Amino acid sequence: MTERSMQEPTLLLLTALADAPRHGYALIQEISEISDGRVKMRTGTLYGALDRLLQQGLIEVAAEEIVDGRARRTYALTGSGRTALATEAERLRTVAAEAERRLATVRSALKGKPGPEGRALMRGIFA
């Protein structure tokens, strides 16, 4: 049996940590940038996800410091986290390639069918 695909918050968090360790606020900013502003992770969601990823061994606390009287943790990917992210990236590449292949097949079939017949075929395929 294969593992479940990653939920988007997990994928985005691991991706945000792939190139450098980051603290919570930096992760929120990085996730917004990675998702082109589509995902705005809330603080509660972030720290719940970070706790879960720590328990799963996918991330670790790289540093702890006091900044303006408040504790700040910096998180980093573990080897297991890097492997999980690479596996998910490969899974997504495979699915995307198959989607593109199938869409290209449909586009090819429709190329010679303009007008109402092509539109009817499109409705049937994409309904």
PDB file of C-alpha atoms in Angstrom:
ATOM      1  CA  MET A   1       0.000   0.000   0.000  1.00  0.00           C
ATOM      2  CA  THR A   2       1.294   3.474  -0.794  1.00  0.00           C
ATOM      3  CA  GLU A   3       1.352   6.413   1.564  1.00  0.00           C
ATOM      4  CA  ARG A   4      -1.302   9.115   1.370  1.00  0.00           C
ATOM      5  CA  SER A   5      -0.465  12.246  -0.539  1.00  0.00           C
ATOM      6  CA  MET A   6       0.527  15.242   1.556  1.00  0.00           C
ATOM      7  CA  GLN A   7      -2.018  17.812   2.549  1.00  0.00           C
ATOM      8  CA  GLU A   8      -1.254  21.225   1.084  1.00  0.00           C
ATOM      9  CA  PRO A   9      -0.203  22.894   4.379  1.00  0.00           C
ATOM     10  CA  THR A  10       2.350  20.127   4.978  1.00  0.00           C
ATOM     11  CA  LEU A  11       3.662  20.379   1.431  1.00  0.00           C
ATOM     12  CA  LEU A  12       3.981  24.154   1.676  1.00  0.00           C
ATOM     13  CA  LEU A  13       5.701  24.036   5.076  1.00  0.00           C
ATOM     14  CA  LEU A  14       8.242  21.444   3.988  1.00  0.00           C
ATOM     15  CA  THR A  15       8.859  23.359   0.765  1.00  0.00           C
ATOM     16  CA  ALA A  16       9.386  26.587   2.729  1.00  0.00           C
ATOM     17  CA  LEU A  17      12.015  24.811   4.840  1.00  0.00           C
ATOM     18  CA  ALA A  18      13.732  23.048   1.921  1.00  0.00           C
ATOM     19  CA  ASP A  19      16.326  25.747   1.265  1.00  0.00           C
ATOM     20  CA  ALA A  20      16.844  27.257   4.728  1.00  0.00           C
ATOM     21  CA  PRO A  21      15.713  27.018   8.359  1.00  0.00           C
ATOM     22  CA  ARG A  22      12.999  29.550   9.246  1.00  0.00           C
ATOM     23  CA  HIS A  23      11.036  30.796  12.246  1.00  0.00           C
ATOM     24  CA  GLY A  24       7.229  30.966  12.361  1.00  0.00           C
ATOM     25  CA  TYR A  25       6.657  34.446  10.931  1.00  0.00           C
ATOM     26  CA  ALA A  26       9.169  33.804   8.136  1.00  0.00           C
ATOM     27  CA  LEU A  27       7.341  30.558   7.328  1.00  0.00           C
ATOM     28  CA  ILE A  28       4.022  32.386   7.016  1.00  0.00           C
ATOM     29  CA  GLN A  29       5.615  34.875   4.599  1.00  0.00           C
ATOM     30  CA  GLU A  30       7.393  32.148   2.627  1.00  0.00           C
ATOM     31  CA  ILE A  31       4.204  30.088   2.259  1.00  0.00           C
ATOM     32  CA  SER A  32       2.374  33.128   0.934  1.00  0.00           C
ATOM     33  CA  GLU A  33       5.178  33.688  -1.582  1.00  0.00           C
ATOM     34  CA  ILE A  34       5.364  30.035  -2.647  1.00  0.00           C
ATOM     35  CA  SER A  35       1.599  29.946  -3.220  1.00  0.00           C
ATOM     36  CA  ASP A  36       1.649  33.301  -5.033  1.00  0.00           C
ATOM     37  CA  GLY A  37      -0.494  34.793  -2.244  1.00  0.00           C
ATOM     38  CA  ARG A  38      -3.193  32.118  -2.556  1.00  0.00           C
ATOM     39  CA  VAL A  39      -2.474  30.582   0.879  1.00  0.00           C
ATOM     40  CA  LYS A  40      -2.314  32.754   3.973  1.00  0.00           C
ATOM     41  CA  MET A  41      -1.558  30.400   6.811  1.00  0.00           C
ATOM     42  CA  ARG A  42      -2.933  31.482  10.167  1.00  0.00           C
ATOM     43  CA  THR A  43      -0.736  31.346  13.241  1.00  0.00           C
ATOM     44  CA  GLY A  44      -2.773  28.632  14.976  1.00  0.00           C
ATOM     45  CA  THR A  45      -2.739  26.447  11.866  1.00  0.00           C
ATOM     46  CA  LEU A  46       0.996  26.984  11.446  1.00  0.00           C
ATOM     47  CA  TYR A  47       1.974  26.022  14.967  1.00  0.00           C
ATOM     48  CA  GLY A  48      -0.384  23.044  15.018  1.00  0.00           C
ATOM     49  CA  ALA A  49       1.198  21.799  11.792  1.00  0.00           C
ATOM     50  CA  LEU A  50       4.714  22.461  13.095  1.00  0.00           C
ATOM     51  CA  ASP A  51       3.967  20.438  16.253  1.00  0.00           C
ATOM     52  CA  ARG A  52       2.649  17.559  14.141  1.00  0.00           C
ATOM     53  CA  LEU A  53       5.677  17.650  11.818  1.00  0.00           C
ATOM     54  CA  LEU A  54       8.015  17.705  14.832  1.00  0.00           C
ATOM     55  CA  GLN A  55       6.265  14.607  16.238  1.00  0.00           C
ATOM     56  CA  GLN A  56       6.529  12.865  12.862  1.00  0.00           C
ATOM     57  CA  GLY A  57      10.251  13.630  12.703  1.00  0.00           C
ATOM     58  CA  LEU A  58       9.968  15.581   9.438  1.00  0.00           C
ATOM     59  CA  ILE A  59      11.278  18.800  10.966  1.00  0.00           C
ATOM     60  CA  GLU A  60      13.384  19.722  13.982  1.00  0.00           C
ATOM     61  CA  VAL A  61      14.039  22.793  16.068  1.00  0.00           C
ATOM     62  CA  ALA A  62      17.292  24.182  14.672  1.00  0.00           C
ATOM     63  CA  ALA A  63      17.618  27.052  17.156  1.00  0.00           C
ATOM     64  CA  GLU A  64      15.828  28.765  20.012  1.00  0.00           C
ATOM     65  CA  GLU A  65      16.448  32.363  21.005  1.00  0.00           C
ATOM     66  CA  ILE A  66      14.799  35.228  22.841  1.00  0.00           C
ATOM     67  CA  VAL A  67      13.849  38.138  20.611  1.00  0.00           C
ATOM     68  CA  ASP A  68      12.196  41.187  22.186  1.00  0.00           C
ATOM     69  CA  GLY A  69      11.489  39.154  25.313  1.00  0.00           C
ATOM     70  CA  ARG A  70       9.752  36.354  23.386  1.00  0.00           C
ATOM     71  CA  ALA A  71      10.998  32.885  22.567  1.00  0.00           C
ATOM     72  CA  ARG A  72      11.616  32.276  18.875  1.00  0.00           C
ATOM     73  CA  ARG A  73      12.126  28.820  17.436  1.00  0.00           C
ATOM     74  CA  THR A  74      13.740  28.244  14.092  1.00  0.00           C
ATOM     75  CA  TYR A  75      12.737  25.052  12.291  1.00  0.00           C
ATOM     76  CA  ALA A  76      14.634  22.961   9.754  1.00  0.00           C
ATOM     77  CA  LEU A  77      13.936  19.876   7.668  1.00  0.00           C
ATOM     78  CA  THR A  78      15.281  16.560   8.898  1.00  0.00           C
ATOM     79  CA  GLY A  79      16.606  13.918   6.523  1.00  0.00           C
ATOM     80  CA  SER A  80      13.200  12.210   6.729  1.00  0.00           C
ATOM     81  CA  GLY A  81      11.495  15.510   5.908  1.00  0.00           C
ATOM     82  CA  ARG A  82      13.722  16.035   2.868  1.00  0.00           C
ATOM     83  CA  THR A  83      12.970  12.490   1.676  1.00  0.00           C
ATOM     84  CA  ALA A  84       9.218  12.939   2.201  1.00  0.00           C
ATOM     85  CA  LEU A  85       9.261  16.232   0.280  1.00  0.00           C
ATOM     86  CA  ALA A  86      11.259  14.721  -2.593  1.00  0.00           C
ATOM     87  CA  THR A  87       8.859  11.759  -2.769  1.00  0.00           C
ATOM     88  CA  GLU A  88       5.822  14.054  -2.857  1.00  0.00           C
ATOM     89  CA  ALA A  89       7.421  16.295  -5.502  1.00  0.00           C
ATOM     90  CA  GLU A  90       8.028  13.237  -7.702  1.00  0.00           C
ATOM     91  CA  ARG A  91       4.440  12.036  -7.181  1.00  0.00           C
ATOM     92  CA  LEU A  92       3.109  15.456  -8.195  1.00  0.00           C
ATOM     93  CA  ARG A  93       5.382  15.546 -11.285  1.00  0.00           C
ATOM     94  CA  THR A  94       4.081  12.133 -12.372  1.00  0.00           C
ATOM     95  CA  VAL A  95       0.425  13.114 -11.943  1.00  0.00           C
ATOM     96  CA  ALA A  96       0.952  16.467 -13.707  1.00  0.00           C
ATOM     97  CA  ALA A  97       2.711  14.770 -16.639  1.00  0.00           C
ATOM     98  CA  GLU A  98      -0.193  12.332 -17.041  1.00  0.00           C
ATOM     99  CA  ALA A  99      -2.718  15.163 -16.858  1.00  0.00           C
ATOM    100  CA  GLU A 100      -0.810  17.062 -19.564  1.00  0.00           C
ATOM    101  CA  ARG A 101      -0.587  13.949 -21.742  1.00  0.00           C
ATOM    102  CA  ARG A 102      -4.331  13.352 -21.514  1.00  0.00           C
ATOM    103  CA  LEU A 103      -5.187  16.990 -22.165  1.00  0.00           C
ATOM    104  CA  ALA A 104      -2.906  16.998 -25.208  1.00  0.00           C
ATOM    105  CA  THR A 105      -4.733  13.923 -26.528  1.00  0.00           C
ATOM    106  CA  VAL A 106      -8.073  15.703 -26.186  1.00  0.00           C
ATOM    107  CA  ARG A 107      -6.699  18.863 -27.834  1.00  0.00           C
ATOM    108  CA  SER A 108      -5.395  16.735 -30.701  1.00  0.00           C
ATOM    109  CA  ALA A 109      -8.766  15.038 -31.175  1.00  0.00           C
ATOM    110  CA  LEU A 110     -10.575  18.371 -31.145  1.00  0.00           C
ATOM    111  CA  LYS A 111      -8.206  20.095 -33.568  1.00  0.00           C
ATOM    112  CA  GLY A 112     -10.100  18.818 -36.593  1.00  0.00           C
ATOM    113  CA  LYS A 113     -13.554  19.413 -35.093  1.00  0.00           C
ATOM    114  CA  PRO A 114     -14.299  23.119 -34.931  1.00  0.00           C
ATOM    115  CA  GLY A 115     -17.706  24.581 -34.352  1.00  0.00           C
ATOM    116  CA  PRO A 116     -20.695  22.923 -32.673  1.00  0.00           C
ATOM    117  CA  GLU A 117     -19.330  19.372 -32.984  1.00  0.00           C
ATOM    118  CA  GLY A 118     -16.071  20.323 -31.224  1.00  0.00           C
ATOM    119  CA  ARG A 119     -17.911  22.268 -28.520  1.00  0.00           C
ATOM    120  CA  ALA A 120     -20.273  19.323 -27.908  1.00  0.00           C
ATOM    121  CA  LEU A 121     -17.295  16.985 -27.609  1.00  0.00           C
ATOM    122  CA  MET A 122     -15.622  19.370 -25.179  1.00  0.00           C
ATOM    123  CA  ARG A 123     -18.778  19.535 -23.035  1.00  0.00           C
ATOM    124  CA  GLY A 124     -18.897  15.754 -22.939  1.00  0.00           C
ATOM    125  CA  ILE A 125     -15.232  15.443 -21.953  1.00  0.00           C
ATOM    126  CA  PHE A 126     -15.133  18.241 -19.404  1.00  0.00           C
ATOM    127  CA  ALA A 127     -18.659  17.939 -17.979  1.00  0.00           C
TER     128      ALA A 127
END
